[in-house]
Amino acid sequence: MTVRRTAGLVLAAALLAACALASLAVGAAMLPPDVVWTALTANDGSASHVTVSEARVGRTLLGITVGAALGVSGALIQALTRNPLADPGILGVNAGAGFAVALAVAFFGVTRISEYLPFAFLGAIAATVAVYLVAGGLRGTPTPVRITLVGVALGAVLMGVSRTLALLNAETFDRMRFWSAGTIADRPPGTLEAILPFILVGLVLAALCATPLNAVALGDDLARTVGARLGWARAGVVLSVTLLCGAATAASGVIAFVGLMVPHAVRWITGPDWRWILAYSALLAPALVLASDVVGRLVLMPAELQVSIVTALLGAPMLILLVRRTRATAL
Amino acid sequence: MRGLQARAGTPKGTLTIRRGRFSARTSVRSVTTIAVISAGVVALMVWATTLGSYAISPAELWGLVEGTAPQRVHTVVVEWRLPRIVAAVVFGIALGISGAVFQSLTRNPLGSPDIIGFASGAYTGVVVTLLLGATGYAARGAGALIGGLLTALAVYLLAFRRGIQGFRLIIIGIALSAFLDGINTWFTAKVDVDLALHAAVWGAGSLGAVNWTSVGIGSAVLAVLLVAAPEAQRRMRRLELGDDAAAALGVPVEPTKLALILIGVAATALVTAAAGPIAFIALAAPQIARRLTGQGASVDLAGSAAVGAALLLGADLIALHAVPGVPLPTGAVTICIGGGYLVWLLVRESRRERSTA
């Protein structure tokens, strides 16, 4: 089993590399792999080389970072809540970020995408902290069901307010509709550098939480019996999800489906061991994001389709096929 | 039979209702809670008829009952305000039932008609009708209905493999909803801002456009569903024990699941066609009802229906009158009220648990 899973992991890494290469080569200007290679190693400043180094490298790296963050945070939140309907948004990340952006647009007159980032990130963090505190009754350690319910309820309130703001003001609506269609294209310079530290910390935390999560999957009582420290595991997971999903959403807008779908699909390959699920998700989610981004550049040439839309259009049929083919396994 | 019951004893606080072949057991607390909520809803309905820019006094209202009120009062109350008030109650009941059915069926507190993709499909249906150039109210309702029903059918058929299993239903529902949401987001970001706003306003749900005809159709559909409700509740309780246990208790599992899905979808459809997708009541009502009636882990149809009606009526009143002169979108207010109330209940619950622990 371990040999098979390791081989699969190598395959997943290769798939990600292939998607990254495609992301560098494909677009309005189609470049052969050797041109991409020379652009990376010996850039001579020609138009095709500049296309790669200026536009596509940054976009690809952002896609990998955001994808990994979404995939890992999705797996973490499903492990924590033991609910197949849970996505990272359930902690209120998307709703909090959206709410903050709506406030910024409606009341502070913020118009540039680069100015959204801090608002979105702070909004995401504030919402998640609020969910965790409310679910725990301000002090105790919250149970998964309560985190889920509070997250959904609080997220709904925030979303309701942002939606009201948007519907009462056509200008706000106009800006919000683009923010909610998440994309990794044309991000302001410095976006990747701004989110990378948070995402790295989040990934390290996720790796630390992987082993306790296997105990969490047994149920609370059994987990305590085998010596897992549930409080720490839960707090670590929530912190990690906040950092990962908050930073990713701040950088790219809402990309909802990746964090939900990839861990589900991965569990059918790896079985229930969360260490493997997290590793696979960290590789396959960015592959899905990059592949969707490449498809999004091609279908409406010369216009592009936002990556958040394509991930759903590509990922949903895949998920349906998988769930029909395999034995459905609950969390 | 009687002797057996006496020996087993009836737990304190439970109530057994018998009528001919049928009997039901419920708790005193559940019955009182539902009665109190229902009375509150009726009081709220009466009060709502007096609110608005044209104030109606209680005397005028009484005059209306006696048939001595002037024509103007009749127009304002019966033709303008009452359809919307009745719609809020009827649609609230329908959403509460629909949510309870889906949460019981999937045994998941996040279960709601969205599970079966109805809302996303209805939105796509409206988007398609808008793209075809139809902006009329009837066309929108028809588009929503067709889109929603087709999606629900697709989810059911795709999820059916030697029976319907809760988990697979959830995953297929998520996937298909995400697919359609992708299309909807693309539409919203792509088209002219006015057209996108048109769809978004519909998508927020509003009781602003209901009239006696749409309320009448909705009530008729709901009446049929209510007749089936007691039997549905009985079977839901057994299905919650698991498919095998339910089958052993004599429940035909797959036909029952199909019937429950049909009830849930019909209840959602009657609301969506008339008022758009009013979000969150279906999700929140069963959870709130559970905490108010103390029904344990089980989902209670009557309680959800009562809470649903109270939530939608209350939210609609706030939407209409909170900011004078600016009607807020009902759907958005519903989310805020329902979500806020659920949060409050959860906070209270966790406090109580700690104090007893």
mmCIF file of N, CA, C and O in Angstrom, chain B residues 211-300:
data_model
loop_
_atom_site.group_PDB
_atom_site.id
_atom_site.type_symbol
_atom_site.label_atom_id
_atom_site.label_comp_id
_atom_site.label_asym_id
_atom_site.label_seq_id
_atom_site.Cartn_x
_atom_site.Cartn_y
_atom_site.Cartn_z
ATOM 1 N N ASN B 211 -48.907 37.877 -5.740
ATOM 2 C CA ASN B 211 -50.293 38.332 -5.730
ATOM 3 C C ASN B 211 -51.169 37.163 -5.321
ATOM 4 O O ASN B 211 -50.669 36.064 -5.064
ATOM 5 N N TRP B 212 -52.480 37.377 -5.290
ATOM 6 C CA TRP B 212 -53.354 36.304 -4.803
ATOM 7 C C TRP B 212 -53.255 35.054 -5.662
ATOM 8 O O TRP B 212 -53.373 33.942 -5.169
ATOM 9 N N THR B 213 -53.011 35.223 -6.972
ATOM 10 C CA THR B 213 -52.926 34.042 -7.841
ATOM 11 C C THR B 213 -51.747 33.161 -7.429
ATOM 12 O O THR B 213 -51.899 31.958 -7.203
ATOM 13 N N SER B 214 -50.534 33.792 -7.311
ATOM 14 C CA SER B 214 -49.366 32.971 -6.997
ATOM 15 C C SER B 214 -49.470 32.396 -5.587
ATOM 16 O O SER B 214 -49.066 31.263 -5.345
ATOM 17 N N VAL B 215 -50.034 33.187 -4.647
ATOM 18 C CA VAL B 215 -50.211 32.666 -3.289
ATOM 19 C C VAL B 215 -51.189 31.497 -3.312
ATOM 20 O O VAL B 215 -50.987 30.477 -2.643
ATOM 21 N N GLY B 216 -52.270 31.629 -4.121
ATOM 22 C CA GLY B 216 -53.274 30.571 -4.196
ATOM 23 C C GLY B 216 -52.675 29.272 -4.703
ATOM 24 O O GLY B 216 -52.878 28.207 -4.104
ATOM 25 N N ILE B 217 -51.891 29.372 -5.798
ATOM 26 C CA ILE B 217 -51.272 28.157 -6.349
ATOM 27 C C ILE B 217 -50.336 27.543 -5.314
ATOM 28 O O ILE B 217 -50.366 26.332 -5.046
ATOM 29 N N GLY B 218 -49.516 28.407 -4.693
ATOM 30 C CA GLY B 218 -48.584 27.920 -3.679
ATOM 31 C C GLY B 218 -49.308 27.228 -2.533
ATOM 32 O O GLY B 218 -48.912 26.138 -2.105
ATOM 33 N N SER B 219 -50.392 27.842 -2.057
ATOM 34 C CA SER B 219 -51.131 27.256 -0.935
ATOM 35 C C SER B 219 -51.732 25.911 -1.314
ATOM 36 O O SER B 219 -51.744 24.974 -0.504
ATOM 37 N N ALA B 220 -52.222 25.807 -2.560
ATOM 38 C CA ALA B 220 -52.823 24.542 -2.989
ATOM 39 C C ALA B 220 -51.784 23.429 -2.967
ATOM 40 O O ALA B 220 -52.038 22.332 -2.452
ATOM 41 N N VAL B 221 -50.592 23.739 -3.510
ATOM 42 C CA VAL B 221 -49.530 22.725 -3.514
ATOM 43 C C VAL B 221 -49.157 22.354 -2.081
ATOM 44 O O VAL B 221 -49.014 21.177 -1.734
ATOM 45 N N LEU B 222 -49.034 23.398 -1.231
ATOM 46 C CA LEU B 222 -48.650 23.150 0.163
ATOM 47 C C LEU B 222 -49.692 22.285 0.870
ATOM 48 O O LEU B 222 -49.344 21.391 1.643
ATOM 49 N N ALA B 223 -50.988 22.532 0.573
ATOM 50 C CA ALA B 223 -52.051 21.763 1.225
ATOM 51 C C ALA B 223 -51.882 20.278 0.930
ATOM 52 O O ALA B 223 -51.999 19.433 1.822
ATOM 53 N N VAL B 224 -51.565 19.961 -0.334
ATOM 54 C CA VAL B 224 -51.349 18.554 -0.703
ATOM 55 C C VAL B 224 -50.183 17.986 0.107
ATOM 56 O O VAL B 224 -50.256 16.875 0.651
ATOM 57 N N LEU B 225 -49.089 18.773 0.213
ATOM 58 C CA LEU B 225 -47.914 18.300 0.945
ATOM 59 C C LEU B 225 -48.241 18.083 2.414
ATOM 60 O O LEU B 225 -47.776 17.132 3.037
ATOM 61 N N LEU B 226 -49.073 18.976 2.985
ATOM 62 C CA LEU B 226 -49.393 18.875 4.406
ATOM 63 C C LEU B 226 -50.182 17.607 4.708
ATOM 64 O O LEU B 226 -50.054 17.012 5.773
ATOM 65 N N VAL B 227 -51.016 17.189 3.736
ATOM 66 C CA VAL B 227 -51.764 15.945 3.932
ATOM 67 C C VAL B 227 -50.788 14.777 4.076
ATOM 68 O O VAL B 227 -50.977 13.875 4.897
ATOM 69 N N ALA B 228 -49.710 14.826 3.284
ATOM 70 C CA ALA B 228 -48.742 13.724 3.316
ATOM 71 C C ALA B 228 -47.790 13.830 4.504
ATOM 72 O O ALA B 228 -47.093 12.871 4.825
ATOM 73 N N ALA B 229 -47.769 14.987 5.176
ATOM 74 C CA ALA B 229 -46.729 15.250 6.174
ATOM 75 C C ALA B 229 -46.693 14.265 7.347
ATOM 76 O O ALA B 229 -45.613 13.780 7.691
ATOM 77 N N PRO B 230 -47.852 13.919 7.983
ATOM 78 C CA PRO B 230 -47.753 13.027 9.145
ATOM 79 C C PRO B 230 -47.117 11.685 8.802
ATOM 80 O O PRO B 230 -46.260 11.188 9.525
ATOM 81 N N GLU B 231 -47.517 11.129 7.655
ATOM 82 C CA GLU B 231 -46.943 9.856 7.244
ATOM 83 C C GLU B 231 -45.448 10.028 6.943
ATOM 84 O O GLU B 231 -44.621 9.191 7.313
ATOM 85 N N ALA B 232 -45.110 11.148 6.299
ATOM 86 C CA ALA B 232 -43.703 11.418 5.988
ATOM 87 C C ALA B 232 -42.885 11.488 7.272
ATOM 88 O O ALA B 232 -41.807 10.910 7.372
ATOM 89 N N GLN B 233 -43.421 12.181 8.278
ATOM 90 C CA GLN B 233 -42.717 12.314 9.553
ATOM 91 C C GLN B 233 -42.456 10.940 10.181
ATOM 92 O O GLN B 233 -41.369 10.656 10.664
ATOM 93 N N ARG B 234 -43.488 10.077 10.153
ATOM 94 C CA ARG B 234 -43.373 8.753 10.730
ATOM 95 C C ARG B 234 -42.237 7.977 10.059
ATOM 96 O O ARG B 234 -41.407 7.363 10.705
ATOM 97 N N ARG B 235 -42.215 8.053 8.714
ATOM 98 C CA ARG B 235 -41.207 7.280 7.993
ATOM 99 C C ARG B 235 -39.823 7.894 8.132
ATOM 100 O O ARG B 235 -38.825 7.184 8.149
ATOM 101 N N MET B 236 -39.767 9.256 8.221
ATOM 102 C CA MET B 236 -38.465 9.907 8.405
ATOM 103 C C MET B 236 -37.817 9.412 9.683
ATOM 104 O O MET B 236 -36.634 9.087 9.717
ATOM 105 N N ARG B 237 -38.616 9.355 10.764
ATOM 106 C CA ARG B 237 -38.088 8.882 12.052
ATOM 107 C C ARG B 237 -37.435 7.523 11.901
ATOM 108 O O ARG B 237 -36.392 7.238 12.462
ATOM 109 N N ARG B 238 -38.100 6.645 11.118
ATOM 110 C CA ARG B 238 -37.566 5.288 10.992
ATOM 111 C C ARG B 238 -36.349 5.259 10.093
ATOM 112 O O ARG B 238 -35.397 4.526 10.355
ATOM 113 N N LEU B 239 -36.368 6.059 9.028
ATOM 114 C CA LEU B 239 -35.215 6.089 8.126
ATOM 115 C C LEU B 239 -33.978 6.631 8.841
ATOM 116 O O LEU B 239 -32.855 6.256 8.522
ATOM 117 N N GLU B 240 -34.213 7.512 9.826
ATOM 118 C CA GLU B 240 -33.067 8.068 10.556
ATOM 119 C C GLU B 240 -32.325 6.987 11.323
ATOM 120 O O GLU B 240 -31.168 7.169 11.702
ATOM 121 N N LEU B 241 -33.000 5.846 11.566
ATOM 122 C CA LEU B 241 -32.331 4.746 12.264
ATOM 123 C C LEU B 241 -31.360 4.012 11.351
ATOM 124 O O LEU B 241 -30.631 3.133 11.784
ATOM 125 N N GLY B 242 -31.372 4.346 10.076
ATOM 126 C CA GLY B 242 -30.554 3.615 9.108
ATOM 127 C C GLY B 242 -31.460 2.835 8.168
ATOM 128 O O GLY B 242 -32.568 2.451 8.534
ATOM 129 N N ASP B 243 -30.962 2.599 6.954
ATOM 130 C CA ASP B 243 -31.787 1.955 5.935
ATOM 131 C C ASP B 243 -32.230 0.553 6.358
ATOM 132 O O ASP B 243 -33.388 0.172 6.187
ATOM 133 N N ASP B 244 -31.294 -0.223 6.908
ATOM 134 C CA ASP B 244 -31.620 -1.607 7.234
ATOM 135 C C ASP B 244 -32.661 -1.667 8.345
ATOM 136 O O ASP B 244 -33.633 -2.426 8.257
ATOM 137 N N ALA B 245 -32.445 -0.857 9.379
ATOM 138 C CA ALA B 245 -33.394 -0.854 10.494
ATOM 139 C C ALA B 245 -34.768 -0.414 10.008
ATOM 140 O O ALA B 245 -35.799 -0.982 10.392
ATOM 141 N N ALA B 246 -34.812 0.583 9.130
ATOM 142 C CA ALA B 246 -36.090 1.070 8.620
ATOM 143 C C ALA B 246 -36.793 -0.027 7.829
ATOM 144 O O ALA B 246 -37.995 -0.253 7.977
ATOM 145 N N ALA B 247 -36.025 -0.737 6.993
ATOM 146 C CA ALA B 247 -36.610 -1.826 6.213
ATOM 147 C C ALA B 247 -37.172 -2.893 7.137
ATOM 148 O O ALA B 247 -38.253 -3.434 6.910
ATOM 149 N N ALA B 248 -36.439 -3.183 8.225
ATOM 150 C CA ALA B 248 -36.908 -4.184 9.175
ATOM 151 C C ALA B 248 -38.193 -3.741 9.854
ATOM 152 O O ALA B 248 -39.019 -4.551 10.250
ATOM 153 N N LEU B 249 -38.371 -2.425 9.978
ATOM 154 C CA LEU B 249 -39.586 -1.902 10.597
ATOM 155 C C LEU B 249 -40.725 -1.776 9.588
ATOM 156 O O LEU B 249 -41.764 -1.192 9.873
ATOM 157 N N GLY B 250 -40.502 -2.275 8.372
ATOM 158 C CA GLY B 250 -41.576 -2.294 7.400
ATOM 159 C C GLY B 250 -41.680 -1.060 6.529
ATOM 160 O O GLY B 250 -42.698 -0.828 5.897
ATOM 161 N N VAL B 251 -40.628 -0.254 6.466
ATOM 162 C CA VAL B 251 -40.650 0.914 5.589
ATOM 163 C C VAL B 251 -40.061 0.505 4.244
ATOM 164 O O VAL B 251 -38.951 -0.008 4.189
ATOM 165 N N PRO B 252 -40.798 0.694 3.152
ATOM 166 C CA PRO B 252 -40.192 0.465 1.839
ATOM 167 C C PRO B 252 -39.178 1.577 1.569
ATOM 168 O O PRO B 252 -39.547 2.712 1.278
ATOM 169 N N VAL B 253 -37.874 1.252 1.672
ATOM 170 C CA VAL B 253 -36.855 2.297 1.790
ATOM 171 C C VAL B 253 -36.766 3.194 0.555
ATOM 172 O O VAL B 253 -36.930 4.408 0.654
ATOM 173 N N GLU B 254 -36.539 2.591 -0.619
ATOM 174 C CA GLU B 254 -36.306 3.441 -1.796
ATOM 175 C C GLU B 254 -37.537 4.254 -2.203
ATOM 176 O O GLU B 254 -37.421 5.448 -2.448
ATOM 177 N N PRO B 255 -38.741 3.636 -2.269
ATOM 178 C CA PRO B 255 -39.918 4.462 -2.590
ATOM 179 C C PRO B 255 -40.100 5.603 -1.590
ATOM 180 O O PRO B 255 -40.460 6.723 -1.971
ATOM 181 N N THR B 256 -39.832 5.323 -0.306
ATOM 182 C CA THR B 256 -39.997 6.373 0.697
ATOM 183 C C THR B 256 -39.026 7.516 0.462
ATOM 184 O O THR B 256 -39.387 8.692 0.525
ATOM 185 N N LYS B 257 -37.757 7.160 0.152
ATOM 186 C CA LYS B 257 -36.772 8.217 -0.101
ATOM 187 C C LYS B 257 -37.189 9.064 -1.293
ATOM 188 O O LYS B 257 -37.104 10.286 -1.255
ATOM 189 N N LEU B 258 -37.658 8.374 -2.354
ATOM 190 C CA LEU B 258 -38.086 9.123 -3.536
ATOM 191 C C LEU B 258 -39.242 10.050 -3.175
ATOM 192 O O LEU B 258 -39.255 11.227 -3.551
ATOM 193 N N ALA B 259 -40.208 9.516 -2.391
ATOM 194 C CA ALA B 259 -41.360 10.334 -2.017
ATOM 195 C C ALA B 259 -40.912 11.537 -1.188
ATOM 196 O O ALA B 259 -41.387 12.657 -1.396
ATOM 197 N N LEU B 260 -39.959 11.315 -0.263
ATOM 198 C CA LEU B 260 -39.479 12.425 0.567
ATOM 199 C C LEU B 260 -38.787 13.476 -0.289
ATOM 200 O O LEU B 260 -38.995 14.679 -0.109
ATOM 201 N N ILE B 261 -37.955 13.019 -1.242
ATOM 202 C CA ILE B 261 -37.277 13.978 -2.124
ATOM 203 C C ILE B 261 -38.322 14.771 -2.906
ATOM 204 O O ILE B 261 -38.205 15.991 -3.061
ATOM 205 N N LEU B 262 -39.367 14.065 -3.387
ATOM 206 C CA LEU B 262 -40.408 14.761 -4.146
ATOM 207 C C LEU B 262 -41.084 15.822 -3.275
ATOM 208 O O LEU B 262 -41.325 16.946 -3.728
ATOM 209 N N ILE B 263 -41.380 15.461 -2.008
ATOM 210 C CA ILE B 263 -42.009 16.444 -1.113
ATOM 211 C C ILE B 263 -41.098 17.653 -0.946
ATOM 212 O O ILE B 263 -41.517 18.805 -1.074
ATOM 213 N N GLY B 264 -39.805 17.381 -0.667
ATOM 214 C CA GLY B 264 -38.855 18.478 -0.455
ATOM 215 C C GLY B 264 -38.729 19.370 -1.677
ATOM 216 O O GLY B 264 -38.735 20.598 -1.580
ATOM 217 N N VAL B 265 -38.624 18.732 -2.843
ATOM 218 C CA VAL B 265 -38.448 19.516 -4.074
ATOM 219 C C VAL B 265 -39.715 20.317 -4.371
ATOM 220 O O VAL B 265 -39.638 21.500 -4.729
ATOM 221 N N ALA B 266 -40.887 19.683 -4.206
ATOM 222 C CA ALA B 266 -42.133 20.402 -4.480
ATOM 223 C C ALA B 266 -42.263 21.616 -3.565
ATOM 224 O O ALA B 266 -42.643 22.706 -4.004
ATOM 225 N N ALA B 267 -41.906 21.440 -2.286
ATOM 226 C CA ALA B 267 -42.009 22.554 -1.343
ATOM 227 C C ALA B 267 -41.065 23.690 -1.734
ATOM 228 O O ALA B 267 -41.430 24.866 -1.649
ATOM 229 N N THR B 268 -39.853 23.340 -2.184
ATOM 230 C CA THR B 268 -38.923 24.387 -2.622
ATOM 231 C C THR B 268 -39.412 25.039 -3.901
ATOM 232 O O THR B 268 -39.321 26.253 -4.063
ATOM 233 N N ALA B 269 -39.918 24.194 -4.819
ATOM 234 C CA ALA B 269 -40.315 24.694 -6.127
ATOM 235 C C ALA B 269 -41.442 25.711 -6.018
ATOM 236 O O ALA B 269 -41.429 26.743 -6.694
ATOM 237 N N LEU B 270 -42.414 25.451 -5.128
ATOM 238 C CA LEU B 270 -43.554 26.370 -5.058
ATOM 239 C C LEU B 270 -43.098 27.751 -4.578
ATOM 240 O O LEU B 270 -43.642 28.780 -4.999
ATOM 241 N N VAL B 271 -42.067 27.771 -3.732
ATOM 242 C CA VAL B 271 -41.539 29.057 -3.276
ATOM 243 C C VAL B 271 -40.725 29.726 -4.371
ATOM 244 O O VAL B 271 -40.909 30.898 -4.679
ATOM 245 N N THR B 272 -39.809 28.944 -4.970
ATOM 246 C CA THR B 272 -38.886 29.520 -5.937
ATOM 247 C C THR B 272 -39.624 30.099 -7.139
ATOM 248 O O THR B 272 -39.269 31.165 -7.645
ATOM 249 N N ALA B 273 -40.645 29.399 -7.611
ATOM 250 C CA ALA B 273 -41.364 29.881 -8.780
ATOM 251 C C ALA B 273 -42.002 31.237 -8.496
ATOM 252 O O ALA B 273 -42.037 32.110 -9.360
ATOM 253 N N ALA B 274 -42.493 31.451 -7.279
ATOM 254 C CA ALA B 274 -43.216 32.690 -6.994
ATOM 255 C C ALA B 274 -42.309 33.794 -6.469
ATOM 256 O O ALA B 274 -42.533 34.965 -6.765
ATOM 257 N N ALA B 275 -41.278 33.450 -5.693
ATOM 258 C CA ALA B 275 -40.536 34.491 -4.983
ATOM 259 C C ALA B 275 -39.030 34.416 -5.181
ATOM 260 O O ALA B 275 -38.289 35.199 -4.591
ATOM 261 N N GLY B 276 -38.561 33.497 -6.015
ATOM 262 C CA GLY B 276 -37.120 33.351 -6.156
ATOM 263 C C GLY B 276 -36.566 32.496 -5.030
ATOM 264 O O GLY B 276 -37.301 32.081 -4.139
ATOM 265 N N PRO B 277 -35.261 32.212 -5.080
ATOM 266 C CA PRO B 277 -34.685 31.318 -4.074
ATOM 267 C C PRO B 277 -34.466 32.043 -2.750
ATOM 268 O O PRO B 277 -33.467 32.727 -2.570
ATOM 269 N N ILE B 278 -35.400 31.932 -1.842
ATOM 270 C CA ILE B 278 -35.224 32.557 -0.532
ATOM 271 C C ILE B 278 -34.327 31.640 0.287
ATOM 272 O O ILE B 278 -34.723 30.550 0.673
ATOM 273 N N ALA B 279 -33.110 32.114 0.510
ATOM 274 C CA ALA B 279 -32.078 31.230 1.028
ATOM 275 C C ALA B 279 -32.197 31.051 2.531
ATOM 276 O O ALA B 279 -32.829 31.840 3.224
ATOM 277 N N PHE B 280 -31.584 29.971 2.998
ATOM 278 C CA PHE B 280 -31.216 29.799 4.391
ATOM 279 C C PHE B 280 -32.334 29.385 5.332
ATOM 280 O O PHE B 280 -32.061 28.774 6.348
ATOM 281 N N ILE B 281 -33.613 29.686 5.023
ATOM 282 C CA ILE B 281 -34.667 29.275 5.953
ATOM 283 C C ILE B 281 -34.716 27.762 6.039
ATOM 284 O O ILE B 281 -34.824 27.194 7.130
ATOM 285 N N ALA B 282 -34.589 27.111 4.881
ATOM 286 C CA ALA B 282 -34.645 25.657 4.878
ATOM 287 C C ALA B 282 -33.526 25.071 5.725
ATOM 288 O O ALA B 282 -33.684 24.035 6.355
ATOM 289 N N LEU B 283 -32.374 25.751 5.742
ATOM 290 C CA LEU B 283 -31.249 25.241 6.517
ATOM 291 C C LEU B 283 -31.419 25.551 8.002
ATOM 292 O O LEU B 283 -31.178 24.711 8.867
ATOM 293 N N ALA B 284 -31.854 26.770 8.297
ATOM 294 C CA ALA B 284 -31.874 27.211 9.697
ATOM 295 C C ALA B 284 -33.097 26.701 10.455
ATOM 296 O O ALA B 284 -32.988 26.345 11.630
ATOM 297 N N ALA B 285 -34.261 26.649 9.784
ATOM 298 C CA ALA B 285 -35.498 26.342 10.520
ATOM 299 C C ALA B 285 -35.447 25.007 11.272
ATOM 300 O O ALA B 285 -35.781 24.960 12.456
ATOM 301 N N PRO B 286 -34.996 23.913 10.618
ATOM 302 C CA PRO B 286 -34.974 22.655 11.379
ATOM 303 C C PRO B 286 -34.022 22.715 12.571
ATOM 304 O O PRO B 286 -34.313 22.149 13.632
ATOM 305 N N GLN B 287 -32.896 23.407 12.398
ATOM 306 C CA GLN B 287 -31.921 23.500 13.492
ATOM 307 C C GLN B 287 -32.467 24.332 14.649
ATOM 308 O O GLN B 287 -32.291 23.999 15.817
ATOM 309 N N ILE B 288 -33.115 25.440 14.303
ATOM 310 C CA ILE B 288 -33.702 26.287 15.352
ATOM 311 C C ILE B 288 -34.829 25.526 16.050
ATOM 312 O O ILE B 288 -34.912 25.489 17.277
ATOM 313 N N ALA B 289 -35.682 24.872 15.239
ATOM 314 C CA ALA B 289 -36.816 24.136 15.820
ATOM 315 C C ALA B 289 -36.323 23.051 16.769
ATOM 316 O O ALA B 289 -36.871 22.863 17.856
ATOM 317 N N ARG B 290 -35.272 22.361 16.354
ATOM 318 C CA ARG B 290 -34.730 21.297 17.191
ATOM 319 C C ARG B 290 -34.340 21.823 18.561
ATOM 320 O O ARG B 290 -34.568 21.199 19.584
ATOM 321 N N ARG B 291 -33.736 23.000 18.567
ATOM 322 C CA ARG B 291 -33.260 23.552 19.836
ATOM 323 C C ARG B 291 -34.408 24.107 20.668
ATOM 324 O O ARG B 291 -34.334 24.133 21.888
ATOM 325 N N LEU B 292 -35.460 24.590 19.996
ATOM 326 C CA LEU B 292 -36.590 25.137 20.757
ATOM 327 C C LEU B 292 -37.492 24.035 21.306
ATOM 328 O O LEU B 292 -37.989 24.133 22.423
ATOM 329 N N THR B 293 -37.706 22.976 20.503
ATOM 330 C CA THR B 293 -38.644 21.950 20.954
ATOM 331 C C THR B 293 -37.964 20.871 21.774
ATOM 332 O O THR B 293 -38.638 20.030 22.359
ATOM 333 N N GLY B 294 -36.629 20.870 21.793
ATOM 334 C CA GLY B 294 -35.926 19.856 22.568
ATOM 335 C C GLY B 294 -36.182 18.466 22.043
ATOM 336 O O GLY B 294 -36.344 17.522 22.805
ATOM 337 N N GLN B 295 -36.221 18.317 20.697
ATOM 338 C CA GLN B 295 -36.543 17.020 20.100
ATOM 339 C C GLN B 295 -35.321 16.122 19.947
ATOM 340 O O GLN B 295 -35.396 15.132 19.228
ATOM 341 N N GLY B 296 -34.209 16.454 20.563
ATOM 342 C CA GLY B 296 -33.041 15.601 20.423
ATOM 343 C C GLY B 296 -32.489 15.657 19.020
ATOM 344 O O GLY B 296 -32.546 16.694 18.366
ATOM 345 N N ALA B 297 -32.003 14.527 18.539
ATOM 346 C CA ALA B 297 -31.325 14.536 17.243
ATOM 347 C C ALA B 297 -32.316 14.480 16.089
ATOM 348 O O ALA B 297 -31.964 14.701 14.950
ATOM 349 N N SER B 298 -33.567 14.186 16.374
ATOM 350 C CA SER B 298 -34.530 13.971 15.313
ATOM 351 C C SER B 298 -34.989 15.297 14.709
ATOM 352 O O SER B 298 -34.952 16.340 15.346
ATOM 353 N N VAL B 299 -35.403 15.230 13.455
ATOM 354 C CA VAL B 299 -35.889 16.427 12.780
ATOM 355 C C VAL B 299 -37.408 16.451 12.860
ATOM 356 O O VAL B 299 -38.061 15.442 12.652
ATOM 357 N N ASP B 300 -37.952 17.602 13.184
ATOM 358 C CA ASP B 300 -39.377 17.709 13.447
ATOM 359 C C ASP B 300 -40.041 18.563 12.371
ATOM 360 O O ASP B 300 -39.745 19.743 12.225
#
